[in-house]
PDB file of C-alpha atoms in Angstrom:
ATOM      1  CA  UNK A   1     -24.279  12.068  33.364  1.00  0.00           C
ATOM      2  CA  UNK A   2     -26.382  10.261  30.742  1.00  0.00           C
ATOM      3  CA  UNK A   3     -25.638   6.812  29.785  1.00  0.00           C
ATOM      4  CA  UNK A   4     -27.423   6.157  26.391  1.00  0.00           C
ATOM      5  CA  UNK A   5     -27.542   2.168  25.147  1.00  0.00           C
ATOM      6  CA  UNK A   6     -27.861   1.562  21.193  1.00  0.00           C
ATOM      7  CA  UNK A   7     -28.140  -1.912  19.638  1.00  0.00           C
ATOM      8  CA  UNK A   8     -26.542  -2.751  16.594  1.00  0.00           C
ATOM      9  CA  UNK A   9     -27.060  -5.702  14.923  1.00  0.00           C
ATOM     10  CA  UNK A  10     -25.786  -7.181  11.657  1.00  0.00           C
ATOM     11  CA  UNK A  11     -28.971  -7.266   9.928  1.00  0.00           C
ATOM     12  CA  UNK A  12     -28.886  -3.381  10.119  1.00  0.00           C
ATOM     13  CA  UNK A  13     -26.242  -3.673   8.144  1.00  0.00           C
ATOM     14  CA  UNK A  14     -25.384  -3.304   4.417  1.00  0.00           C
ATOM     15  CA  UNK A  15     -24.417  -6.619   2.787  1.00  0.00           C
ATOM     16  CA  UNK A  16     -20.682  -6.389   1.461  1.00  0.00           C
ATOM     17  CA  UNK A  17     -20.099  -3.281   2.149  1.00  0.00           C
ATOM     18  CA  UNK A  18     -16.623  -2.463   4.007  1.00  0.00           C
ATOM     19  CA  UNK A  19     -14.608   0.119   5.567  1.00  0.00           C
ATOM     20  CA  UNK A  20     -11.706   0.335   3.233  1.00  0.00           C
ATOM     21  CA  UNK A  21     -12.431  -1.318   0.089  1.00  0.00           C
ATOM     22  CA  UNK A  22     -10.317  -4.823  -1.277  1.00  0.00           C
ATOM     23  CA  UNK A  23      -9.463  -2.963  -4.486  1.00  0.00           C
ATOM     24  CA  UNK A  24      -7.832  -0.694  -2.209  1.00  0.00           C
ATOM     25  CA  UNK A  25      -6.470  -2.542   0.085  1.00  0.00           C
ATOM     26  CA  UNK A  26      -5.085  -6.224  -1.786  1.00  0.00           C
ATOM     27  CA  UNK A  27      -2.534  -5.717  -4.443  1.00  0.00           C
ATOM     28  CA  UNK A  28      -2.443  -9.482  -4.699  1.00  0.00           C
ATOM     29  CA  UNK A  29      -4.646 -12.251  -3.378  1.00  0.00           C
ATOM     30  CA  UNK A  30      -3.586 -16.319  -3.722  1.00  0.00           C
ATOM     31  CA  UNK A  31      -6.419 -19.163  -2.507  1.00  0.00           C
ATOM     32  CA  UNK A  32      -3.938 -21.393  -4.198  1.00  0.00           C
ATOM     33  CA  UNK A  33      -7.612 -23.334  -5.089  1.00  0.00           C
ATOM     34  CA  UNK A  34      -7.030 -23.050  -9.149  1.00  0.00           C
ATOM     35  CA  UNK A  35      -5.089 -26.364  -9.548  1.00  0.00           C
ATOM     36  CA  UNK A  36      -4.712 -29.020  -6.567  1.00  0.00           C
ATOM     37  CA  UNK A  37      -2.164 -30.890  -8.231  1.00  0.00           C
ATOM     38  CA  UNK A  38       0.095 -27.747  -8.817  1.00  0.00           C
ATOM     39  CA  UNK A  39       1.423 -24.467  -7.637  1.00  0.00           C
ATOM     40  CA  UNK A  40      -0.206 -21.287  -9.553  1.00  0.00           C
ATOM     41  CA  UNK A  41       0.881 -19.870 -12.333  1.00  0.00           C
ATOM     42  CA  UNK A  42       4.553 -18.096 -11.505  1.00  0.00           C
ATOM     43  CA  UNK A  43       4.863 -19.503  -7.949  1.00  0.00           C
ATOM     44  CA  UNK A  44       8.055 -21.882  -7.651  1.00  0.00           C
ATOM     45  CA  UNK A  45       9.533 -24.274  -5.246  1.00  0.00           C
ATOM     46  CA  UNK A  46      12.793 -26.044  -4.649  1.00  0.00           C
ATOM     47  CA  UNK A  47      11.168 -29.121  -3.568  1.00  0.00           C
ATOM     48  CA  UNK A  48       9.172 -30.558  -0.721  1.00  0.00           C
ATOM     49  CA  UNK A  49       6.181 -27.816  -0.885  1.00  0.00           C
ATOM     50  CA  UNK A  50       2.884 -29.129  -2.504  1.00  0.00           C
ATOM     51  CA  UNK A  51      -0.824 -28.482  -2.730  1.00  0.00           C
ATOM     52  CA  UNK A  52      -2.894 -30.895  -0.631  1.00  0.00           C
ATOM     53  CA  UNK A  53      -6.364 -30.932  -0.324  1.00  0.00           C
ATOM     54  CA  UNK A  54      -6.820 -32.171   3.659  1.00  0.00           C
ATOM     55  CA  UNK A  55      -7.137 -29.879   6.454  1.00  0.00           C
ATOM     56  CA  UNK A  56      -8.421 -27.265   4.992  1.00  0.00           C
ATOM     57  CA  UNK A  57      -8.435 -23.974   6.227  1.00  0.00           C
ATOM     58  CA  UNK A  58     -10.629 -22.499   8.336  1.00  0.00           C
ATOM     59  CA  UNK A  59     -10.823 -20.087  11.865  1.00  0.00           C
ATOM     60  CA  UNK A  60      -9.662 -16.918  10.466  1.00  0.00           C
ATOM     61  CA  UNK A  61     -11.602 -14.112   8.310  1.00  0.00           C
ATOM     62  CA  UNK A  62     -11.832 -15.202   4.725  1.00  0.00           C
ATOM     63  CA  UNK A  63     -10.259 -18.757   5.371  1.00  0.00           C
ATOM     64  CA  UNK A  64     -10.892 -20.004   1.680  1.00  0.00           C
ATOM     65  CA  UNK A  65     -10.995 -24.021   2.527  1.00  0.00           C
ATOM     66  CA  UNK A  66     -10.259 -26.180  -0.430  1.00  0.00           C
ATOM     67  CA  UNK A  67      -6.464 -26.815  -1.489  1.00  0.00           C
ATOM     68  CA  UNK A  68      -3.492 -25.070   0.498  1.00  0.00           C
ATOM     69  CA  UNK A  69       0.157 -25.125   0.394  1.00  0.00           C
ATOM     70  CA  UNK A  70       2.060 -27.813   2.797  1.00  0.00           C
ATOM     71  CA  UNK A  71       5.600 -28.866   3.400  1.00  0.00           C
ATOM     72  CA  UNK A  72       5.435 -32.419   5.087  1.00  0.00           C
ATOM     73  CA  UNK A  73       8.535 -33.701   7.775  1.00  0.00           C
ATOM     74  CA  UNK A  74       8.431 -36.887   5.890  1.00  0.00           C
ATOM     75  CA  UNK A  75      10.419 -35.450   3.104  1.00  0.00           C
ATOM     76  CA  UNK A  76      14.030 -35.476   2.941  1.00  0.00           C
ATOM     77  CA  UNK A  77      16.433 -33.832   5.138  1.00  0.00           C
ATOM     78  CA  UNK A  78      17.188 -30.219   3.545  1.00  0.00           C
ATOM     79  CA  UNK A  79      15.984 -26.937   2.999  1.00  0.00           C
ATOM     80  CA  UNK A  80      13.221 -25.904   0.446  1.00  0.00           C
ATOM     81  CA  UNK A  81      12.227 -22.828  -0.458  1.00  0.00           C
ATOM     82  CA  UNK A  82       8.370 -21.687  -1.528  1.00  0.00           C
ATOM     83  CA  UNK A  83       8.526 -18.713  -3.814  1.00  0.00           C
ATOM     84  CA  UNK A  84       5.597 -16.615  -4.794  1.00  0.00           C
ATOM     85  CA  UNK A  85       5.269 -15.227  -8.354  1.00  0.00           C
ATOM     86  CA  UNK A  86       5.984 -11.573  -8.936  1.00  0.00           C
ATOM     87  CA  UNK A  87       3.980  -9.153  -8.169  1.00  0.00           C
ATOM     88  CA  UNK A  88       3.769  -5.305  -9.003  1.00  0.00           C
ATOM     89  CA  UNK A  89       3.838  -2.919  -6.131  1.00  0.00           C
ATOM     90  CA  UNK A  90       4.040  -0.073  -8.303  1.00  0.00           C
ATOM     91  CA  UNK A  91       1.339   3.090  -6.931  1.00  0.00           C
ATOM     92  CA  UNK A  92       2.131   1.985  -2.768  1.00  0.00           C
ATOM     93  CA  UNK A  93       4.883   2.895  -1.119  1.00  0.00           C
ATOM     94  CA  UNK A  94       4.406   0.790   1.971  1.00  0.00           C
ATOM     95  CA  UNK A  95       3.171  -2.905   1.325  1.00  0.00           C
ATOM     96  CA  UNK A  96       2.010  -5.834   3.407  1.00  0.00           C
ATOM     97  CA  UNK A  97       2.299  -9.561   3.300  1.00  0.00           C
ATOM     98  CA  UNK A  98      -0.190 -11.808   5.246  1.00  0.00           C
ATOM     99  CA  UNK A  99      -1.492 -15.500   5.609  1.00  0.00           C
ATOM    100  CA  UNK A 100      -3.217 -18.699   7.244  1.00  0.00           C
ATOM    101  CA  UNK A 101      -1.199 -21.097   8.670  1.00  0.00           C
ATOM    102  CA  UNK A 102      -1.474 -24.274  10.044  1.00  0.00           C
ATOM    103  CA  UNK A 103       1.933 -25.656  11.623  1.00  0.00           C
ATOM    104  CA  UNK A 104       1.123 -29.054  13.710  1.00  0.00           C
ATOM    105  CA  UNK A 105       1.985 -30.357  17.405  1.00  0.00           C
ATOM    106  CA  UNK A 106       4.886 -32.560  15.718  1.00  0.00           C
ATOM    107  CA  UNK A 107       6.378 -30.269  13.273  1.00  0.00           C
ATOM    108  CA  UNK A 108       9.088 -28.516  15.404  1.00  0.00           C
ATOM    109  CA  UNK A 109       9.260 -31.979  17.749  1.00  0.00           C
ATOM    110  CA  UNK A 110      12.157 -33.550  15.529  1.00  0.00           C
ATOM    111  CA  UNK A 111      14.097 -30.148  14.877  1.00  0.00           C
ATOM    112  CA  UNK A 112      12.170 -29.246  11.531  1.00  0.00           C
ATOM    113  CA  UNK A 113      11.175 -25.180  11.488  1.00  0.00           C
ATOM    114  CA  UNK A 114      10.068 -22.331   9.384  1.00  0.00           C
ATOM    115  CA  UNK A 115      13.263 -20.960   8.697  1.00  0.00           C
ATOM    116  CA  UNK A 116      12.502 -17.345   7.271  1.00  0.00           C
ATOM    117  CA  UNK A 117      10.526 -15.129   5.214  1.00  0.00           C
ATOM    118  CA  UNK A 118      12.366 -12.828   3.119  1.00  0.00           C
ATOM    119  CA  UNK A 119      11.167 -10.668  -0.024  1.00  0.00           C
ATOM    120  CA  UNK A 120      12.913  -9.711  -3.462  1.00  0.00           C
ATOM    121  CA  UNK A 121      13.129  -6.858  -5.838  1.00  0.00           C
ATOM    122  CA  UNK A 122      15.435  -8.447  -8.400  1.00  0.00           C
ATOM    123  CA  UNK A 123      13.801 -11.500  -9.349  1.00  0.00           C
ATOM    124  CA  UNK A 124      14.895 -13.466  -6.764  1.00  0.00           C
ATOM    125  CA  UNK A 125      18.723 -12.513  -7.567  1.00  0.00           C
ATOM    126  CA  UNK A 126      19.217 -11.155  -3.921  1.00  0.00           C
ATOM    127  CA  UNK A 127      16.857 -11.690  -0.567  1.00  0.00           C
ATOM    128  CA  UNK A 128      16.308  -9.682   2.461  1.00  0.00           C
ATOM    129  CA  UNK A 129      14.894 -11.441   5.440  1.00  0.00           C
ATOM    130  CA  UNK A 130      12.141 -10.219   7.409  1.00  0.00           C
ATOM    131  CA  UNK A 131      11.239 -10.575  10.838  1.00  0.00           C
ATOM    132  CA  UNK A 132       7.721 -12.476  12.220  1.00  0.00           C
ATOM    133  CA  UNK A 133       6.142 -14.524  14.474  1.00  0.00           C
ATOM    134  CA  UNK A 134       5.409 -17.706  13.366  1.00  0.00           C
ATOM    135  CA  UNK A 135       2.106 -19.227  15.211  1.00  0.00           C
ATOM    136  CA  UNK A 136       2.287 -21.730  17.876  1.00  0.00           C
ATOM    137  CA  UNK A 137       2.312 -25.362  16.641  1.00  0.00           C
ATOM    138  CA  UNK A 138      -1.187 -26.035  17.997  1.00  0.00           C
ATOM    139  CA  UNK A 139      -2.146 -27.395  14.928  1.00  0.00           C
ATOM    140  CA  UNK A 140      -4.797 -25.051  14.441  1.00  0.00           C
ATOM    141  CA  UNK A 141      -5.517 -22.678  11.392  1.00  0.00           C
ATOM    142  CA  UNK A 142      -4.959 -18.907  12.049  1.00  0.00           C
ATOM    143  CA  UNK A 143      -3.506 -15.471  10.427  1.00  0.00           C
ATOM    144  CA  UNK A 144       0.381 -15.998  11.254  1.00  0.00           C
ATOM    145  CA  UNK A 145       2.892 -13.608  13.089  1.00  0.00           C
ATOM    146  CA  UNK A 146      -0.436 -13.296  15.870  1.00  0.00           C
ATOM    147  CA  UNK A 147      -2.977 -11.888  13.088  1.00  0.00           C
ATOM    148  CA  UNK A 148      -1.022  -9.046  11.856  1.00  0.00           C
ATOM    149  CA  UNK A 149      -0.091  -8.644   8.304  1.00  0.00           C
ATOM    150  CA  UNK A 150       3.721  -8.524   8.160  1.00  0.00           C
ATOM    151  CA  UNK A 151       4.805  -4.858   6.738  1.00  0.00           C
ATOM    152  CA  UNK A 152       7.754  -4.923   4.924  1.00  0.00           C
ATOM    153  CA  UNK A 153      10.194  -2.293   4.452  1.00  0.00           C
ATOM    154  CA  UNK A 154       9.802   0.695   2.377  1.00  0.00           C
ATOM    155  CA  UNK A 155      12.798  -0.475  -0.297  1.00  0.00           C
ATOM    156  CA  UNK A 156       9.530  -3.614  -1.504  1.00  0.00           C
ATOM    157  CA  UNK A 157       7.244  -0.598  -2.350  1.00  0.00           C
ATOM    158  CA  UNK A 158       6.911   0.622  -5.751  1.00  0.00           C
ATOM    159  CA  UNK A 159       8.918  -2.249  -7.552  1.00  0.00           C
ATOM    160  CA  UNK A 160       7.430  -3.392 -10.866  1.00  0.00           C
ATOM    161  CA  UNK A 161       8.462  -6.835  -9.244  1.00  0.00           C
ATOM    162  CA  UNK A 162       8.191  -8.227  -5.713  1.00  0.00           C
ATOM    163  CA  UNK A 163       8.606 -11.594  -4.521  1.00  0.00           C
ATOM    164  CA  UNK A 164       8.271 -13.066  -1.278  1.00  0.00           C
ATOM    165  CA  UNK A 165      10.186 -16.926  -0.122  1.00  0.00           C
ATOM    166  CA  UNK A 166       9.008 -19.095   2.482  1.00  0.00           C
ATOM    167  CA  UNK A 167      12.515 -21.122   3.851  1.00  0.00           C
ATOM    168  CA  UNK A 168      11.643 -24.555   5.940  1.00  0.00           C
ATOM    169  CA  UNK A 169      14.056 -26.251   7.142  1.00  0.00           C
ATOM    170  CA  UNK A 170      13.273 -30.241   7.334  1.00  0.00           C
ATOM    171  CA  UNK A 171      14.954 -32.929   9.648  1.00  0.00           C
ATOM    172  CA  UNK A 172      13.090 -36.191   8.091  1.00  0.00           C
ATOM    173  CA  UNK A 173      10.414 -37.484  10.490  1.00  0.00           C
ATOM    174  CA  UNK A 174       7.242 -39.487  10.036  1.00  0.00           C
ATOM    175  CA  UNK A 175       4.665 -37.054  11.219  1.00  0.00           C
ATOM    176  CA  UNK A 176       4.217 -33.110  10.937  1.00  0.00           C
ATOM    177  CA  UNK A 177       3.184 -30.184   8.671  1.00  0.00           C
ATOM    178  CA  UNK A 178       3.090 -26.951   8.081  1.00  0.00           C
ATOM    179  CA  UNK A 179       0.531 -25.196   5.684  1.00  0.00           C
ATOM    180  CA  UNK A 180      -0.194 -22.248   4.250  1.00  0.00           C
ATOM    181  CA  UNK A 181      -3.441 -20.540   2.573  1.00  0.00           C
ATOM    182  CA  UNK A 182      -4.862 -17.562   1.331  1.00  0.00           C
ATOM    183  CA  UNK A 183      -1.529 -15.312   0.955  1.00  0.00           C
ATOM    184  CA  UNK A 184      -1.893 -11.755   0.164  1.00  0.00           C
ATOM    185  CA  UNK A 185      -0.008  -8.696  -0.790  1.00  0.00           C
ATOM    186  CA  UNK A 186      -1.789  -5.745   0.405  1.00  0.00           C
ATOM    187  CA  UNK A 187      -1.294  -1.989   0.745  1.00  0.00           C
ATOM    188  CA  UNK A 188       0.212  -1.239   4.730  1.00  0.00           C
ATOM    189  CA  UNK A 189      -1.459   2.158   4.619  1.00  0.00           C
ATOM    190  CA  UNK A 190      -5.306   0.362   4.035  1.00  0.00           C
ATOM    191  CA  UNK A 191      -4.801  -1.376   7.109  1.00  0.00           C
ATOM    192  CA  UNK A 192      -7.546  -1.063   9.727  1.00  0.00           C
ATOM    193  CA  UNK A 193      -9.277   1.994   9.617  1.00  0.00           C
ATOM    194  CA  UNK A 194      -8.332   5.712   8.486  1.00  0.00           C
ATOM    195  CA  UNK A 195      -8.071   7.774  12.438  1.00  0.00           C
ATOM    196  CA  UNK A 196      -8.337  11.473  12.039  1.00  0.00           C
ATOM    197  CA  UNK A 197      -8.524  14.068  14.932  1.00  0.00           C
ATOM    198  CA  UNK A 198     -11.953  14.006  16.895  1.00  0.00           C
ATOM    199  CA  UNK A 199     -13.004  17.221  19.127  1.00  0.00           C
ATOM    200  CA  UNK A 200     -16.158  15.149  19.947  1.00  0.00           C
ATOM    201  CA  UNK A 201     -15.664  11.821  21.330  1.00  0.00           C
ATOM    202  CA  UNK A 202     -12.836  11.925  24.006  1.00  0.00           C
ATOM    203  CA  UNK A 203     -12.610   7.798  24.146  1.00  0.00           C
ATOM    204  CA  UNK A 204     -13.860   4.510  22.489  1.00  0.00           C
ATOM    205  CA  UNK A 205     -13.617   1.568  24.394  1.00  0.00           C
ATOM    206  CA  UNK A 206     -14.563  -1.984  23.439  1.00  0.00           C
ATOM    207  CA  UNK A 207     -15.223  -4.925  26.650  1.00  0.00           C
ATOM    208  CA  UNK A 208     -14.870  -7.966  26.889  1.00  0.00           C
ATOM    209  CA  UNK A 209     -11.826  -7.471  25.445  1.00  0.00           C
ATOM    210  CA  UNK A 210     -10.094 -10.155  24.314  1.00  0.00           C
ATOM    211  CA  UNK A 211     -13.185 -12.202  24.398  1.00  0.00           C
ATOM    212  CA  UNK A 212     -14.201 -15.812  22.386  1.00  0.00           C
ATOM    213  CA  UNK A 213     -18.064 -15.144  22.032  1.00  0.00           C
ATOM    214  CA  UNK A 214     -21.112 -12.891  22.763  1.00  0.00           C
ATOM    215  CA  UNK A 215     -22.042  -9.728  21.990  1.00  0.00           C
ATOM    216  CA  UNK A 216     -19.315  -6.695  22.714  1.00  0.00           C
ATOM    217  CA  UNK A 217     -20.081  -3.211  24.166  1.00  0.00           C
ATOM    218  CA  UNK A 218     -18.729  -0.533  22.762  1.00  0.00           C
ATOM    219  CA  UNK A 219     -18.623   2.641  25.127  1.00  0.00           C
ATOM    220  CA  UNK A 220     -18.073   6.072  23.470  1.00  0.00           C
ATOM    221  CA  UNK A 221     -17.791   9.373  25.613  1.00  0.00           C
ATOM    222  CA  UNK A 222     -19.202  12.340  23.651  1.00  0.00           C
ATOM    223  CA  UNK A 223     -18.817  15.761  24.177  1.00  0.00           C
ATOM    224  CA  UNK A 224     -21.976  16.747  22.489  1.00  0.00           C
ATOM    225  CA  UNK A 225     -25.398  15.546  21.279  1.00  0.00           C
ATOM    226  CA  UNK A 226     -24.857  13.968  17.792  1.00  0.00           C
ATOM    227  CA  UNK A 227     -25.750  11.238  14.866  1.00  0.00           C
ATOM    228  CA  UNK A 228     -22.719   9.462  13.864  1.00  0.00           C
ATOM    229  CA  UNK A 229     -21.951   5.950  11.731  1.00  0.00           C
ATOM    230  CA  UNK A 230     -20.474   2.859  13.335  1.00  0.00           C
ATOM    231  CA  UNK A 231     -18.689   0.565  10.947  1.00  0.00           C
ATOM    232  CA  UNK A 232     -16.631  -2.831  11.977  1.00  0.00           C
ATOM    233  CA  UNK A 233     -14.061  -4.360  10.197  1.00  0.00           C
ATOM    234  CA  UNK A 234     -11.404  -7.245  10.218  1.00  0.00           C
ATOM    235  CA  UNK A 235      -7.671  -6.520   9.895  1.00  0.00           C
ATOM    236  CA  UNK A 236      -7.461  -6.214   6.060  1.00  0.00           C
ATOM    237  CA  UNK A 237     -10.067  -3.591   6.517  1.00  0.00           C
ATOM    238  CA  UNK A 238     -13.012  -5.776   4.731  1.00  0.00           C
ATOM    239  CA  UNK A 239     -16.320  -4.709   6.069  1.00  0.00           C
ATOM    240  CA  UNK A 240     -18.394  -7.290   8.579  1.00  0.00           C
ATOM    241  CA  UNK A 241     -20.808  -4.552   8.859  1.00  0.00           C
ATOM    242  CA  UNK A 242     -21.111  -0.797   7.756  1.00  0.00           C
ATOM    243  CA  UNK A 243     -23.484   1.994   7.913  1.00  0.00           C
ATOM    244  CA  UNK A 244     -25.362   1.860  10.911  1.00  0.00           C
ATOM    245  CA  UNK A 245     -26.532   5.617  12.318  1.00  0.00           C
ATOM    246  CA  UNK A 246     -26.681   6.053  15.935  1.00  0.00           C
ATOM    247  CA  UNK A 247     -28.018   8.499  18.124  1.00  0.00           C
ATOM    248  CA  UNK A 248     -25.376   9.935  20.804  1.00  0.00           C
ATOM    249  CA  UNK A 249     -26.467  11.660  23.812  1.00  0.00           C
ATOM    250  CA  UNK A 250     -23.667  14.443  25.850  1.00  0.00           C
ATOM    251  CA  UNK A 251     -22.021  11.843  27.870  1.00  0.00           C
ATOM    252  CA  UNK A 252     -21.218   7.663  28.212  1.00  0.00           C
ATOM    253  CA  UNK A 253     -22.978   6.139  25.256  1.00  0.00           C
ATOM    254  CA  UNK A 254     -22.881   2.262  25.587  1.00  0.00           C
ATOM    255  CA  UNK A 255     -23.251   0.716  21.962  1.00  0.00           C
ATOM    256  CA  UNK A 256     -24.294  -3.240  22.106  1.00  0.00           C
ATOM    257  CA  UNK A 257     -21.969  -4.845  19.189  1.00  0.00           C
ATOM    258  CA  UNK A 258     -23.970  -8.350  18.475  1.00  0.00           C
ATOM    259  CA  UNK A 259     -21.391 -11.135  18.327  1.00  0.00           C
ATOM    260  CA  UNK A 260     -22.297 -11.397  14.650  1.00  0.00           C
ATOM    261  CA  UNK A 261     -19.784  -9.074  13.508  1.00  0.00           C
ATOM    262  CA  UNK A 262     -16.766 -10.440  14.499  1.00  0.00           C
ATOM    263  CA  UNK A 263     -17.401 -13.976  13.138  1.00  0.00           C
ATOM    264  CA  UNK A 264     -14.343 -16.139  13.702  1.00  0.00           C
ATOM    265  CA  UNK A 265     -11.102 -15.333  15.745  1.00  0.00           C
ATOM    266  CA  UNK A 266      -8.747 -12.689  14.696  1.00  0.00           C
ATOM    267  CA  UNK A 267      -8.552  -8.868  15.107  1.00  0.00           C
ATOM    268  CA  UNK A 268     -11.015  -6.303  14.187  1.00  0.00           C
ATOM    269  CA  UNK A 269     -11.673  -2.819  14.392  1.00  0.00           C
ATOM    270  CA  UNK A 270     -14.971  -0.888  15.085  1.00  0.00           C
ATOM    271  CA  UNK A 271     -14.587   2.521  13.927  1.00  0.00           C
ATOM    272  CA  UNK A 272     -17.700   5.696  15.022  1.00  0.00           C
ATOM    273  CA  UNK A 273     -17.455   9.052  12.993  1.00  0.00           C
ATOM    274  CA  UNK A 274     -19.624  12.026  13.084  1.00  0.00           C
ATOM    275  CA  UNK A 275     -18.272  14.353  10.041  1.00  0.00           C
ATOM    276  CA  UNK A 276     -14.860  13.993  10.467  1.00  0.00           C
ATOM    277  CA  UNK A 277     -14.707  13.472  14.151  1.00  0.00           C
ATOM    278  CA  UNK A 278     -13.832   9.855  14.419  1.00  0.00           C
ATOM    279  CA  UNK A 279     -13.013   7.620  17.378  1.00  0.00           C
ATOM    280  CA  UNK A 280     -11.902   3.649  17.023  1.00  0.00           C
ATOM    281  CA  UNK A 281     -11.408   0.395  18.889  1.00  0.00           C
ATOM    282  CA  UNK A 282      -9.608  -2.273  18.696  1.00  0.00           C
ATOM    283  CA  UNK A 283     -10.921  -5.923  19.210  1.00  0.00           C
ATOM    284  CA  UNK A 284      -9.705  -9.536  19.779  1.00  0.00           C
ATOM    285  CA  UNK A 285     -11.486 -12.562  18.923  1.00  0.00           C
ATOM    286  CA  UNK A 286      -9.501 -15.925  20.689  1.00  0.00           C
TER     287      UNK A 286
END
């Protein structure tokens, strides 16, 4: 059996392109880096949650730095609610929420927690809670609930208003945050990559996998002699490369990724198609 090696590096690559286009994909995108001295424009809180400039994100595809969103122990004992302005979800039946977070060592040490995330449809009148994982208190900036956008339930799609609440729950302490950044409403079915069947490539297989650094091999079994495009992509399907042709032998094709393409941690996809015979992998940046 033949065992073909390709290269593929990112300056092969078209600038900005990307696998499923942002207009597509983001209904609703919040940096939060209009005003650090207040929330945007329709966002609301009922105390306790503030912009701060400090710690800014970073570590996660399309951290935006500058001015996030943080509740601080040091504030009173209570609860306080964060609650986004309203957003139209009118066109996409199933919807997504996602965002950076940054929750500290000392946060959870004195009893204080994230208490839920919940979404409305009637202006905040009624809430339905939703379920998550909230990232470890590290104190280190990352996509929450493990790098997956948090897909809500079909009754938060097509609504000409949806709004999403962020409930902490505060036991008054000197020390400990939590933060958030770069929140986005997005359409669940742009997620990743678009599969469909493949009579061609019988498996895709991406190692090291998980892996921190260095290049990534992508092995593809085809059934035939072909040209087909490789594209890669992070988990809100926006291009870190796209375009490159490859030549496939009958056989084990090993495809070097450079380490380039996945540029910080979180989870991407690299997807290979010949017509409409298309084969994907998953991968995980730590």
């Amino acid at each position: 059996m033949k065992r073909t090696v390709t290269r593929f590096f990112l300056a092969s690559l078209l600038a900005g392109a990307s696998l499923v286009s942002k207009a597509q994909a983001v209904i609703y995108h919040e940096t939060f880096d209009a005003d650090s001295s207040a929330l945007p424009a329709g966002w609301s809180s009922s105390g306790a949650w503030h912009p701060e400039t400090s710690n800014t994100s970073n570590g996660y595809p399309g951290a935006s730095g500058n001015v996030n969103i943080t509740i601080r122990n040091d504030s009173a004992t209570g609860t306080y609610d964060l609650v986004s302005k309203s957003v139209s979800t009118t066109g996409f039946s199933s919807v997504y929420v996602s965002w950076g977070a940054r929750l500290t060592t000392n946060f959870p040490s004195g009893g204080s927690s994230i208490q839920s995330l919940s979404w409305s449809t009637d202006g905040g009148l009624t809430w339905t809670p939703v379920a998550y994982t909230e990232n470890s208190n590290n104190s280190n900036w990352s996509l929450d609930n493990g790098g997956m956008p948090v897909v809500l339930p079909s009754g938060a799609g097509n609504q000409s208003s949806l709004k999403i609440k962020f409930t902490a729950a505060i036991v008054n302490d000197s020390q400990g945050t939590y933060r958030i950044d770069d929140f986005t409403v997005g359409d669940a079915s742009s997620i990743g990559i678009r599969e469909f069947p493949s009579s061609v490539f019988a498996s895709a297989t991406a190692v090291p996998n998980p892996s921190s650094s260095g290049p990534v091999h992508l092995s593809v079994n085809s059934s035939e002699n072909c040209t087909a495009v490789v594209r890669v992509c992070d988990i809100l399907g926006r291009g870190t490369g796209s375009g490159m042709t490859v030549v496939l032998a009958n056989g084990v094709n090993d495809i070097l990724l450079d380490e380039t393409l996945f540029p910080s941690a979180g989870i991407y996809f690299v997807w290979i198609s010949s017509g409409r015979n298309t084969a994907y992998a998953r991968v995980t940046r730590n």
